[in-house]
């Protein structure tokens, strides 16, 4: 039928798959938006994603699928339907970082960044050591007001990593 023919076309092309890593027991940080291409105009826009994190279990190692939906702005008339489904594939790995993906410190404040590892020795690197420095053992120290990213990386498997955002005030 004509309805089936029209719905065989998409009004937009959506960045429908994203990938993320997280540590066991830690909710991953997924993108707040994905790209959507309006087929009629060629315009590419960022559209907010609503992730269904409550339905996902990050307590076990392995791959976890998280479903999300978007509400792209597409013409109501014309041929096709809007693509609205997004899927995140999350690899739950064996590096467990601070219980939060964010840490807030005062200047000269200190916090242990690594709370638990599963057989993995980690390295710690600050994106801005003038704002937040991190020791070899994972103690982060706030030095100046600002934000730094601390990357934890497994020495035994460099593909295993976790990023913590450190805000110093």
Coordinates of C-alpha atoms in Angstrom, one line a residue:
X1 CA 0.0 0.0 0.0
X2 CA 1.0 3.7 -0.3
X3 CA 1.3 4.0 3.5
X4 CA 3.8 1.1 3.6
X5 CA 5.7 2.7 0.7
X6 CA 5.9 6.1 2.5
X7 CA 7.0 4.5 5.8
X8 CA 9.8 2.6 4.1
X9 CA 11.7 5.9 4.0
X10 CA 13.3 7.8 6.8
X11 CA 12.8 11.5 7.4
X12 CA 16.1 11.7 9.2
X13 CA 19.3 9.7 9.7
X14 CA 20.1 9.2 13.3
X15 CA 23.4 8.5 15.1
X16 CA 21.7 5.4 16.4
X17 CA 24.6 3.5 18.1
X18 CA 27.0 4.8 20.7
X19 CA 29.6 3.0 22.7
X20 CA 30.9 3.5 26.3
X21 CA 33.0 1.9 29.0
X22 CA 32.3 1.7 32.7
X23 CA 33.5 0.0 35.7
X24 CA 31.6 -2.8 37.4
X25 CA 28.8 -1.2 39.5
X26 CA 29.2 2.3 38.1
X27 CA 26.5 3.9 35.9
X28 CA 28.2 5.0 32.7
X29 CA 28.3 8.6 31.4
X30 CA 26.3 8.4 28.1
X31 CA 26.0 11.3 25.7
X32 CA 23.3 13.8 26.4
X33 CA 22.7 14.2 22.6
X34 CA 23.3 12.5 19.3
X35 CA 23.4 13.8 15.7
X36 CA 20.4 13.8 13.5
X37 CA 20.5 14.5 9.7
X38 CA 17.3 15.9 8.2
X39 CA 17.0 14.1 4.9
X40 CA 14.9 16.9 3.3
X41 CA 17.2 19.8 4.2
X42 CA 20.5 18.2 4.9
X43 CA 20.7 20.0 8.2
X44 CA 22.6 18.2 11.0
X45 CA 21.5 18.9 14.6
X46 CA 22.1 17.7 18.0
X47 CA 19.0 16.1 19.5
X48 CA 18.7 15.2 23.3
X49 CA 18.6 11.6 24.3
X50 CA 16.5 10.1 27.1
X51 CA 18.4 7.0 28.2
X52 CA 16.6 4.1 30.0
X53 CA 19.4 3.5 32.6
X54 CA 17.0 2.0 35.1
X55 CA 16.5 -1.0 32.9
X56 CA 20.2 -1.7 32.7
X57 CA 22.4 -3.7 35.1
X58 CA 26.0 -2.7 35.5
X59 CA 26.8 -5.0 38.4
X60 CA 28.3 -7.8 36.2
X61 CA 31.2 -7.7 33.7
X62 CA 30.4 -7.8 30.0
X63 CA 28.4 -6.0 27.4
X64 CA 25.2 -4.1 28.5
X65 CA 22.7 -2.6 26.1
X66 CA 21.0 0.6 27.0
X67 CA 18.0 1.9 25.0
X68 CA 17.4 5.6 24.4
X69 CA 14.9 7.7 22.5
X70 CA 15.1 11.1 20.8
X71 CA 12.5 13.5 19.5
X72 CA 14.1 14.9 16.3
X73 CA 12.5 17.9 14.6
X74 CA 11.4 16.6 11.1
X75 CA 8.6 17.8 8.8
X76 CA 5.2 16.3 9.7
X77 CA 4.3 16.1 6.0
X78 CA 6.0 14.2 3.3
X79 CA 7.3 10.7 2.8
X80 CA 8.9 8.7 5.6
X81 CA 8.9 8.3 9.3
X82 CA 11.2 9.8 12.0
X83 CA 14.0 7.6 13.4
X84 CA 13.8 7.9 17.2
X85 CA 15.6 4.9 18.7
X86 CA 19.2 5.0 20.0
X87 CA 21.2 2.1 21.5
X88 CA 24.3 2.4 23.7
X89 CA 26.5 -0.6 24.0
X90 CA 28.4 -0.4 27.4
X91 CA 31.4 -2.5 28.2
X92 CA 31.5 -3.2 31.9
X93 CA 35.1 -3.7 32.7
X94 CA 37.3 -4.5 35.6
X95 CA 38.6 -1.1 36.7
X96 CA 36.5 0.4 39.4
X97 CA 37.0 4.1 39.9
X98 CA 35.6 6.5 42.4
X99 CA 32.0 5.8 43.0
X100 CA 31.1 8.9 41.0
X101 CA 32.3 10.1 37.6
X102 CA 32.6 13.5 39.3
X103 CA 34.7 14.6 42.3
X104 CA 34.5 18.1 43.9
X105 CA 37.4 19.4 45.9
X106 CA 38.5 22.6 47.6
X107 CA 41.9 24.1 46.9
X108 CA 44.5 21.9 48.8
X109 CA 41.7 19.3 49.3
X110 CA 42.6 15.6 48.7
X111 CA 40.6 12.5 47.9
X112 CA 41.4 8.9 47.1
X113 CA 40.3 8.4 43.5
X114 CA 40.6 4.6 43.3
X115 CA 38.3 2.7 45.7
X116 CA 38.7 -0.8 44.3
X117 CA 40.5 -2.7 41.6
X118 CA 39.9 -6.2 40.3
X119 CA 43.5 -7.5 39.8
X120 CA 44.5 -4.4 37.7
X121 CA 47.3 -2.0 38.6
X122 CA 46.3 1.5 37.4
X123 CA 48.1 4.5 36.2
X124 CA 46.6 7.9 36.8
X125 CA 47.0 11.0 34.5
X126 CA 45.6 14.5 35.0
X127 CA 44.6 16.5 31.9
X128 CA 45.6 19.6 33.8
X129 CA 48.0 19.0 36.7
X130 CA 48.1 22.7 37.6
X131 CA 44.4 22.4 38.6
X132 CA 44.2 18.8 40.0
X133 CA 47.3 16.6 40.5
X134 CA 47.1 12.9 41.0
X135 CA 49.6 10.6 42.7
X136 CA 50.8 7.2 41.5
X137 CA 48.5 5.7 44.1
X138 CA 45.4 7.7 43.0
X139 CA 45.2 10.4 45.5
X140 CA 44.0 13.6 43.8
X141 CA 44.8 17.0 45.1
X142 CA 43.1 20.3 44.2
X143 CA 45.6 23.0 43.4
X144 CA 43.7 25.8 41.7
X145 CA 40.1 26.6 40.8
X146 CA 39.0 24.8 37.6
X147 CA 38.3 21.4 36.1
X148 CA 40.6 18.6 35.2
X149 CA 40.0 15.1 33.9
X150 CA 41.7 12.2 35.6
X151 CA 42.2 9.1 33.5
X152 CA 42.6 5.8 35.2
X153 CA 44.2 3.2 32.9
X154 CA 45.0 -0.5 33.6
X155 CA 48.7 -1.3 33.4
X156 CA 47.9 -4.9 32.4
X157 CA 45.3 -4.0 29.7
X158 CA 45.7 -0.4 28.4
X159 CA 42.3 -0.6 26.7
X160 CA 40.7 -0.6 30.2
X161 CA 40.2 3.0 31.4
X162 CA 37.9 5.3 33.2
X163 CA 37.7 9.1 33.3
X164 CA 36.7 11.1 36.4
X165 CA 35.9 14.8 36.2
X166 CA 37.5 16.7 39.1
X167 CA 36.2 20.2 39.9
X168 CA 38.3 22.4 42.2
X169 CA 36.7 25.5 43.9

